[in-house]
Coordinates of C-alpha atoms and ligand atoms in Angstrom, one line a residue:
M1 CA 22.1 2.5 -32.1
H2 CA 22.5 5.7 -30.1
N3 CA 26.1 7.1 -29.7
L4 CA 25.6 7.9 -26.1
S5 CA 26.3 5.3 -23.4
I6 CA 24.3 5.4 -20.2
G7 CA 25.3 4.3 -16.7
V8 CA 22.5 3.5 -14.2
I9 CA 23.6 3.4 -10.6
G10 CA 21.0 1.5 -8.5
L11 CA 19.2 -1.5 -10.2
G12 CA 16.1 -1.7 -7.9
Y13 CA 12.4 -1.7 -8.8
V14 CA 12.7 1.4 -11.1
G15 CA 16.4 1.5 -12.0
L16 CA 16.3 -1.9 -13.6
P17 CA 13.3 -1.4 -15.9
M18 CA 14.6 2.0 -16.9
A19 CA 18.0 0.8 -17.7
A20 CA 16.5 -2.1 -19.9
L21 CA 14.2 0.4 -21.5
F22 CA 17.1 2.6 -22.7
A23 CA 19.0 -0.5 -23.8
D24 CA 15.9 -1.6 -25.8
R25 CA 15.8 1.8 -27.5
G26 CA 19.4 1.3 -28.7
Y27 CA 21.6 2.8 -26.1
K28 CA 24.6 1.0 -24.7
V29 CA 23.7 0.7 -21.0
R30 CA 25.8 -0.3 -18.0
G31 CA 24.2 -0.9 -14.6
A32 CA 25.8 -0.8 -11.3
D33 CA 24.6 -2.0 -7.9
I34 CA 26.4 -2.8 -4.7
N35 CA 24.3 -5.9 -4.4
S36 CA 26.3 -8.6 -6.2
E37 CA 23.3 -11.0 -6.2
I38 CA 21.2 -8.7 -8.3
V39 CA 24.1 -8.0 -10.6
E40 CA 24.7 -11.9 -11.0
K41 CA 21.1 -12.4 -11.7
I42 CA 20.8 -9.7 -14.3
N43 CA 24.0 -10.9 -16.2
T44 CA 22.9 -14.6 -16.2
G45 CA 19.3 -13.8 -17.2
R46 CA 17.7 -15.0 -14.0
V47 CA 16.0 -11.7 -13.0
E48 CA 12.9 -12.5 -10.7
I49 CA 10.8 -9.3 -10.4
N50 CA 7.0 -9.3 -10.2
E51 CA 6.7 -6.5 -12.6
S52 CA 5.0 -7.1 -15.9
G53 CA 7.4 -7.5 -18.8
V54 CA 10.6 -6.4 -16.9
A55 CA 12.3 -9.8 -16.6
E56 CA 11.7 -10.6 -20.4
L57 CA 13.0 -7.2 -21.3
V58 CA 16.1 -7.5 -19.2
R59 CA 16.8 -10.9 -20.6
K60 CA 16.4 -9.6 -24.2
V61 CA 18.8 -6.6 -23.9
V62 CA 21.3 -8.6 -22.0
S63 CA 21.4 -11.3 -24.7
L64 CA 21.8 -8.6 -27.4
G65 CA 24.8 -7.4 -25.5
R66 CA 23.3 -3.9 -25.0
F67 CA 23.0 -4.1 -21.2
S68 CA 25.2 -5.6 -18.5
A69 CA 25.6 -5.0 -14.8
T70 CA 28.5 -4.7 -12.4
T71 CA 29.2 -3.9 -8.8
N72 CA 31.9 -1.5 -9.8
V73 CA 30.2 2.0 -9.7
A74 CA 33.5 3.8 -10.6
E75 CA 33.9 1.8 -13.8
V76 CA 30.4 2.6 -14.9
V77 CA 30.8 6.3 -14.2
R78 CA 34.1 6.4 -16.2
G79 CA 32.6 4.5 -19.2
S80 CA 29.2 6.4 -19.5
D81 CA 28.3 9.8 -21.1
V82 CA 25.1 9.9 -19.0
I83 CA 25.0 8.9 -15.4
I84 CA 21.5 8.2 -13.8
I85 CA 21.5 7.8 -10.0
I86 CA 18.5 6.0 -8.7
V87 CA 19.4 4.5 -5.3
Q88 CA 17.2 4.2 -2.2
T89 CA 16.7 7.2 0.0
P90 CA 14.9 5.9 3.1
V91 CA 14.0 7.6 6.5
D92 CA 14.9 6.2 9.9
R93 CA 12.5 5.3 12.7
E94 CA 12.2 9.0 13.7
G95 CA 11.4 10.1 10.1
I96 CA 14.9 11.6 9.6
P97 CA 16.1 11.3 6.0
D98 CA 19.0 8.7 5.4
L99 CA 20.8 9.8 2.4
R100 CA 24.0 7.7 2.7
A101 CA 23.5 5.6 -0.3
L102 CA 22.9 8.6 -2.4
E103 CA 25.8 10.5 -1.0
N104 CA 28.0 7.5 -1.6
A105 CA 27.0 7.2 -5.1
C106 CA 27.5 11.0 -5.6
R107 CA 31.1 10.7 -4.1
T108 CA 31.9 7.9 -6.5
V109 CA 30.6 9.9 -9.5
A110 CA 32.6 13.1 -8.4
Q111 CA 35.8 11.0 -8.2
N112 CA 35.3 9.6 -11.7
L113 CA 33.6 12.4 -13.6
S114 CA 34.9 14.1 -16.7
K115 CA 33.8 17.1 -18.5
R116 CA 30.5 17.4 -20.7
K117 CA 28.9 14.5 -19.0
L118 CA 25.2 14.6 -17.9
V119 CA 24.4 13.6 -14.4
I120 CA 20.7 12.9 -13.4
I121 CA 19.4 12.2 -10.0
E122 CA 16.1 10.1 -10.1
S123 CA 15.9 9.2 -6.4
T124 CA 13.4 11.0 -4.3
I125 CA 15.2 13.7 -2.2
P126 CA 14.3 16.2 0.5
P127 CA 13.4 19.8 -0.6
G128 CA 16.7 21.7 -1.5
A129 CA 18.8 18.5 -1.3
T130 CA 20.3 19.1 -4.9
E131 CA 21.6 22.4 -3.9
R132 CA 22.5 21.8 -0.3
I133 CA 23.8 18.2 -0.5
I134 CA 24.2 16.7 -4.0
T135 CA 25.8 19.6 -5.8
P136 CA 28.7 20.2 -3.3
I137 CA 29.5 16.4 -3.3
L138 CA 29.5 16.2 -7.1
E139 CA 31.7 19.4 -7.2
S140 CA 34.1 18.1 -4.8
G141 CA 36.2 16.6 -7.7
S142 CA 36.8 20.1 -9.0
L143 CA 34.5 20.2 -11.9
K144 CA 31.6 22.7 -11.8
A145 CA 27.9 21.8 -12.2
G146 CA 26.4 23.6 -15.2
S147 CA 29.7 24.8 -16.8
D148 CA 31.7 21.5 -16.7
F149 CA 29.1 19.0 -16.5
Y150 CA 25.2 19.0 -16.9
L151 CA 23.1 18.3 -13.7
A152 CA 19.4 17.5 -13.7
Y153 CA 16.9 16.2 -11.2
S154 CA 14.1 13.9 -12.6
P155 CA 12.3 11.9 -9.9
E156 CA 10.8 8.6 -11.0
R157 CA 7.0 8.6 -10.7
A158 CA 6.0 5.2 -11.9
I159 CA 3.6 3.1 -9.8
P160 CA 5.0 -0.3 -8.7
T161 CA 3.2 -3.2 -10.6
K162 CA 2.9 -0.9 -13.8
T163 CA 6.5 0.3 -13.7
L164 CA 7.4 -0.3 -17.2
E165 CA 4.2 1.0 -18.6
E166 CA 4.3 4.2 -16.6
I167 CA 7.9 5.0 -17.3
Q168 CA 6.9 5.2 -21.0
T169 CA 3.4 7.0 -20.6
N170 CA 3.5 9.2 -17.5
S171 CA 4.4 12.8 -17.8
R172 CA 8.0 13.4 -16.5
I173 CA 9.2 16.3 -14.4
I174 CA 12.7 17.6 -15.1
G175 CA 14.7 20.2 -13.3
G176 CA 18.2 21.5 -14.3
V177 CA 21.0 23.5 -12.6
N178 CA 20.7 25.5 -15.8
K179 CA 18.6 25.5 -19.0
E180 CA 21.2 23.3 -20.9
S181 CA 21.1 20.6 -18.3
A182 CA 17.3 20.5 -18.3
E183 CA 17.3 20.4 -22.1
A184 CA 19.8 17.6 -22.3
A185 CA 17.9 15.5 -19.7
K186 CA 14.7 16.3 -21.7
E187 CA 16.1 15.1 -25.0
L188 CA 17.4 12.0 -23.4
Y189 CA 14.0 11.0 -21.7
S190 CA 12.1 11.8 -25.0
N191 CA 13.6 8.5 -26.2
I192 CA 11.8 6.3 -23.6
T193 CA 8.6 8.3 -22.9
R194 CA 5.5 9.4 -25.0
G195 CA 4.4 11.3 -21.8
E196 CA 4.6 15.1 -21.5
L197 CA 8.1 16.3 -20.5
I198 CA 7.7 19.2 -18.1
T199 CA 10.9 21.3 -17.2
S200 CA 11.2 23.6 -14.3
D201 CA 13.8 24.7 -11.7
I202 CA 15.2 22.0 -9.5
R203 CA 13.8 23.3 -6.2
T204 CA 10.3 23.2 -7.6
V205 CA 10.7 19.7 -9.1
E206 CA 11.9 18.4 -5.7
V207 CA 8.7 19.8 -4.0
V208 CA 6.5 18.5 -6.9
K209 CA 7.6 14.9 -6.3
L210 CA 7.0 15.1 -2.6
I211 CA 3.6 16.8 -2.7
E212 CA 2.3 14.1 -5.0
N213 CA 2.9 11.3 -2.5
T214 CA 1.9 13.5 0.3
Y215 CA -1.4 14.4 -1.3
R216 CA -2.1 10.6 -1.7
D217 CA -1.1 10.0 2.1
V218 CA -3.3 12.8 3.5
N219 CA -6.2 11.9 1.0
I220 CA -6.0 8.2 2.3
A221 CA -6.0 9.4 5.9
L222 CA -9.1 11.4 5.3
A223 CA -10.7 8.3 4.0
N224 CA -9.6 6.2 6.9
E225 CA -11.0 8.6 9.4
I226 CA -14.2 8.8 7.5
A227 CA -14.2 4.9 7.7
L228 CA -13.7 4.9 11.5
L229 CA -16.7 7.3 11.9
C230 CA -18.9 5.3 9.5
E231 CA -18.3 2.1 11.3
K232 CA -19.9 3.7 14.4
L233 CA -22.6 5.4 12.4
G234 CA -23.7 2.2 10.7
V235 CA -22.9 3.7 7.3
D236 CA -20.8 1.9 4.6
A237 CA -17.9 4.3 4.1
L238 CA -17.0 2.6 0.7
K239 CA -20.5 3.2 -0.6
A240 CA -20.5 6.7 0.7
I241 CA -17.0 7.6 -0.8
E242 CA -18.0 6.0 -4.1
I243 CA -21.1 8.3 -4.3
A244 CA -19.2 11.3 -3.1
N245 CA -16.7 10.8 -5.9
R246 CA -19.3 11.2 -8.5
H247 CA -19.1 14.9 -7.6
P248 CA -17.0 16.5 -10.3
R249 CA -14.5 18.0 -7.7
V250 CA -14.4 15.2 -5.2
H251 CA -11.6 12.4 -5.6
L252 CA -11.5 10.8 -2.3
H253 CA -9.1 7.7 -1.9
F254 CA -10.1 4.5 -0.1
P255 CA -9.8 3.2 3.5
G256 CA -7.7 0.2 4.3
A257 CA -5.6 -1.9 6.6
G258 CA -2.7 0.5 6.3
V259 CA -0.5 2.5 4.0
G260 CA 2.7 0.6 3.0
G261 CA 5.4 0.8 0.4
H262 CA 8.6 2.7 0.4
C263 CA 7.2 6.0 -0.9
I264 CA 3.8 7.2 0.4
P265 CA 4.7 6.6 4.1
K266 CA 8.2 8.1 3.7
D267 CA 7.9 11.1 1.4
P268 CA 5.7 13.2 3.7
H269 CA 8.5 12.9 6.3
F270 CA 11.0 14.7 3.9
L271 CA 8.6 17.6 4.0
I272 CA 7.9 17.4 7.8
H273 CA 11.7 17.2 8.6
R274 CA 12.7 20.1 6.3
A275 CA 9.9 22.2 7.7
E276 CA 11.1 21.5 11.2
E277 CA 14.5 22.6 10.3
L278 CA 12.9 25.9 9.0
G279 CA 10.8 26.3 12.1
I280 CA 7.5 25.2 10.7
E281 CA 5.2 22.4 11.8
L282 CA 3.2 20.7 9.1
K283 CA 0.2 19.7 11.2
V284 CA -2.0 18.2 8.6
I285 CA 0.6 16.0 7.1
K286 CA 1.9 14.9 10.5
V287 CA -1.7 13.9 11.7
A288 CA -2.3 12.1 8.4
R289 CA 0.7 10.0 9.0
E290 CA -0.6 9.2 12.5
V291 CA -4.0 8.2 11.2
N292 CA -2.5 5.9 8.6
E293 CA 0.0 4.4 11.0
S294 CA -2.9 3.5 13.4
M295 CA -4.9 1.4 10.9
P296 CA -3.1 -1.9 11.7
Q297 CA -4.1 -1.4 15.3
H298 CA -7.6 -0.8 14.1
I299 CA -7.6 -4.1 12.3
L300 CA -6.7 -5.8 15.6
E301 CA -9.7 -4.1 17.2
L302 CA -12.0 -5.4 14.3
V303 CA -10.6 -8.9 14.7
K304 CA -11.5 -8.8 18.5
K305 CA -15.0 -7.4 17.7
A306 CA -15.6 -9.9 15.0
L307 CA -14.7 -12.9 17.1
Q308 CA -16.7 -11.6 20.0
N309 CA -19.6 -11.4 17.7
V310 CA -19.4 -15.3 17.3
N311 CA -18.7 -15.9 20.9
K312 CA -15.0 -16.5 20.4
T313 CA -11.9 -14.9 22.0
I314 CA -8.7 -13.9 20.2
E315 CA -6.5 -16.0 22.6
N316 CA -7.9 -19.3 21.5
S317 CA -8.3 -18.6 17.9
K318 CA -6.5 -19.4 14.7
I319 CA -6.1 -16.3 12.6
S320 CA -5.2 -16.5 8.9
I321 CA -3.5 -13.4 7.3
L322 CA -4.1 -13.1 3.6
G323 CA -1.4 -11.0 2.1
I324 CA 2.2 -9.9 3.2
A325 CA 3.0 -7.6 0.2
Y326 CA 2.2 -4.0 0.9
K327 CA -0.3 -3.9 -2.0
G328 CA -2.0 -6.1 -4.6
N329 CA -0.1 -8.2 -7.2
T330 CA 3.3 -7.3 -6.1
D331 CA 6.1 -9.2 -4.1
D332 CA 7.3 -6.0 -2.4
V333 CA 7.1 -6.1 1.3
R334 CA 8.6 -2.7 2.2
G335 CA 6.5 -0.9 4.8
T336 CA 3.8 -3.4 4.6
P337 CA 1.0 -3.1 7.2
S338 CA 1.0 -6.9 7.5
K339 CA 4.1 -6.7 9.5
K340 CA 2.5 -4.6 12.2
I341 CA -0.7 -6.5 12.1
I342 CA 0.9 -9.9 12.6
E343 CA 3.0 -8.5 15.5
E344 CA 0.0 -7.1 17.2
L345 CA -1.9 -10.5 16.8
L346 CA 1.0 -12.5 18.1
Q347 CA 1.1 -10.2 21.2
A348 CA -2.5 -10.9 21.7
N349 CA -1.7 -14.7 22.0
C350 CA -3.4 -16.1 19.0
E351 CA -2.2 -18.6 16.5
V352 CA -1.2 -16.7 13.3
F353 CA -0.8 -18.3 10.0
S354 CA -0.1 -16.0 7.1
H355 CA -0.2 -16.5 3.3
D356 CA 0.9 -14.7 0.1
P357 CA 1.0 -15.8 -3.5
F358 CA 4.1 -13.9 -4.4
V359 CA 6.1 -13.4 -1.2
S360 CA 8.1 -16.1 0.7
Q361 CA 9.1 -13.9 3.7
D362 CA 7.1 -13.9 6.9
F363 CA 6.8 -11.7 9.9
G364 CA 6.2 -14.3 12.6
G365 CA 3.7 -17.1 13.2
K366 CA 3.4 -19.7 10.6
F367 CA 3.6 -19.0 6.8
S368 CA 2.8 -20.9 3.6
N369 CA 2.1 -20.1 0.0
D370 CA -0.6 -22.7 0.0
L371 CA -3.9 -21.0 0.6
S372 CA -6.0 -24.0 1.7
E373 CA -3.4 -25.0 4.1
V374 CA -3.4 -21.6 5.8
L375 CA -7.3 -21.4 5.8
R376 CA -7.9 -24.8 7.2
D377 CA -9.7 -24.6 10.5
S378 CA -9.3 -20.9 10.9
D379 CA -11.6 -19.0 13.2
C380 CA -10.9 -15.6 11.5
V381 CA -9.5 -14.7 8.2
V382 CA -8.0 -11.1 7.9
I383 CA -7.4 -9.7 4.2
V384 CA -4.6 -7.3 4.3
T385 CA -3.5 -7.3 0.6
D386 CA -5.7 -6.7 -2.4
H387 CA -4.2 -9.4 -4.5
D388 CA -6.4 -10.4 -7.5
A389 CA -6.1 -14.1 -6.3
Y390 CA -8.1 -13.2 -3.1
K391 CA -10.7 -11.3 -5.2
R392 CA -11.3 -14.5 -7.2
M393 CA -11.5 -16.9 -4.3
D394 CA -14.3 -19.5 -4.5
L395 CA -16.3 -18.6 -1.4
K396 CA -18.0 -22.0 -1.2
E397 CA -14.6 -23.8 -0.9
F398 CA -13.4 -21.0 1.3
A399 CA -16.2 -21.5 3.7
K400 CA -15.7 -25.2 3.9
S401 CA -12.1 -24.8 5.2
L402 CA -13.0 -22.6 8.1
K403 CA -13.8 -23.6 11.6
K404 CA -17.5 -22.5 12.1
P405 CA -18.6 -20.2 13.4
S406 CA -16.1 -18.1 11.5
V407 CA -15.5 -14.5 10.7
I408 CA -13.7 -12.5 8.1
V409 CA -12.2 -9.1 8.5
D410 CA -11.8 -7.4 5.1
G411 CA -9.1 -4.9 5.4
R412 CA -9.3 -4.0 1.7
R413 CA -13.0 -4.3 1.1
I414 CA -12.4 -6.7 -1.8
L415 CA -15.2 -9.2 -1.0
N416 CA -19.0 -8.8 -1.3
P417 CA -20.4 -8.9 2.2
E418 CA -23.6 -10.4 1.1
E419 CA -21.9 -13.2 -0.7
V420 CA -19.6 -14.0 2.2
E421 CA -22.6 -14.0 4.8
K422 CA -24.6 -16.3 2.3
E423 CA -21.8 -18.9 3.0
G424 CA -22.5 -18.5 6.8
I425 CA -19.4 -16.4 7.5
S426 CA -19.8 -13.2 9.5
Y427 CA -18.4 -10.3 7.5
F428 CA -16.5 -7.3 9.0
G429 CA -14.9 -4.7 6.7
V430 CA -13.0 -1.5 7.3
G431 CA -15.4 1.4 7.2
R432 CA -18.5 -0.8 7.5
Ligands
SAJ501 N1 -3.8 2.7 -0.3 C1 -4.9 2.9 0.5 N2 -6.0 3.4 -0.1 C2 -6.0 3.9 -1.3 C3 -4.9 3.8 -2.1 C4 -3.7 3.1 -1.6 O1 -5.0 2.4 1.7 O2 -7.0 4.5 -1.8 C5 -2.6 2.0 0.3 C6 -2.1 0.7 -0.6 O3 -2.7 -0.4 -0.1 C7 -0.6 0.7 -0.2 C8 -0.1 2.1 -0.1 O4 -1.4 2.9 0.1 O5 -0.4 0.0 0.9 C9 0.5 2.8 -1.2 O6 0.1 2.3 -2.3 P1 -0.1 3.3 -3.7 O7 -0.6 2.4 -4.7 O8 -1.0 4.5 -3.3 O9 1.4 3.9 -4.0 P2 2.8 3.3 -4.2 O10 3.6 3.5 -3.0 O11 2.8 1.9 -4.7 O12 3.3 4.2 -5.4 C10 3.3 5.6 -5.2 C11 2.8 6.3 -6.5 N3 2.5 7.7 -6.2 C12 1.3 8.4 -6.5 O13 0.4 7.8 -7.2 C13 1.2 9.9 -6.3 C14 3.7 6.2 -7.6 O14 3.3 6.9 -8.8 C15 5.0 6.7 -7.2 O15 6.0 6.6 -8.3 C16 5.5 5.9 -6.1 O16 4.7 6.2 -5.0 C17 7.0 6.4 -5.7 O17 7.9 5.7 -6.0 O18 7.1 7.5 -5.2

């Protein structure tokens, strides 16, 4: 059993697995979240999270008495030697950072902090935010960062659907207000990860986190632009990208129905917004965002083209949407392209029936978790999410459900076009 007690503020997709992992390694962990429903579920062992191993691990450490949750953030701060803040940091509709949750958490920490404690920020933040926003709030209680308490920034970098695994295996980047702070955080994380622990100054670490997700956004935008061109050229973009990627220095990502989630569409805005404040326009990053945001609209165009191909019109058609989650095998709907696609289709006056094996929320039209009910008598099926369940569909059964002549718009390129067409369904895919 470790002597240190850890308080985790924010028990979301990453905060919860991380808290459970520290508890599993023998730390006494207290979690705080303003959402009383999450707190109640954790304490009664009823966590529902579609992340491999997390629910089991939480149940285990709660039953061992090593982990418990509360809505009382102040109490957690007072009772912990280490305080990790991992709350959401979204952007608004205009792409302006909304740091209210983080600022509130920091305020409570400041009011309840005592000397020699270690405070770590794990939320993704705009460049320079530790110095400009977080430190002044944390120091408002009269203690000084670096001399009275340790302060480090170490953003989470695990990929949703593999969070528990990646927390333990990814390299971790750690910045400290001084060397002692970085070393204290490094020592702590060495207990939960086998990955490399890279220390640097906080400003650099803030930028590293943002350029990682921006790289992915810009790369996907390039793939999407190539896909739009290839559709006109009569070239299969997927085939072309796969071959190009066999070059040792080419690592293109893949085109699709849109870029969702709460990180990749958001983090570039932290850079764009800060750059604007500093009088610089980040042209490439901005255009990449626009290209990726336009993909749901392109799906609508593909649906129209596909239906036209079988002499049907969108107005009189039943369209099935396969997938509400923002990516495969998760129940997370934040920033999902499905929302925009469904809204566009409803505006085009067709009947929309959506399905997802993990999600029970819908964005208009009809919704069911029963795939055969959703597919029945459909004129057009649109694949928006690359869930494994869709990759494994029995195409013969699938074809029987549809209203012939029928079409499929594969927004994730998960089906084999030849096999689909063998069943008498016309296949249209992004980039083909
Ligand atoms: N997507 C494409 N084409 C691709 C890859 C992804 O269209 O080639 C789409 C996906 O369908 C999805 C969206 O992009 O809608 C984002 O998915 P993702 O798997 O790329 O990323 P996230 O948001 O689930 O997780 C990312 C990860 N960042 C990087 O890989 C650089 C993860 O490691 C971060 O921890 C996470 O953001 C975060 O929290 O910042």
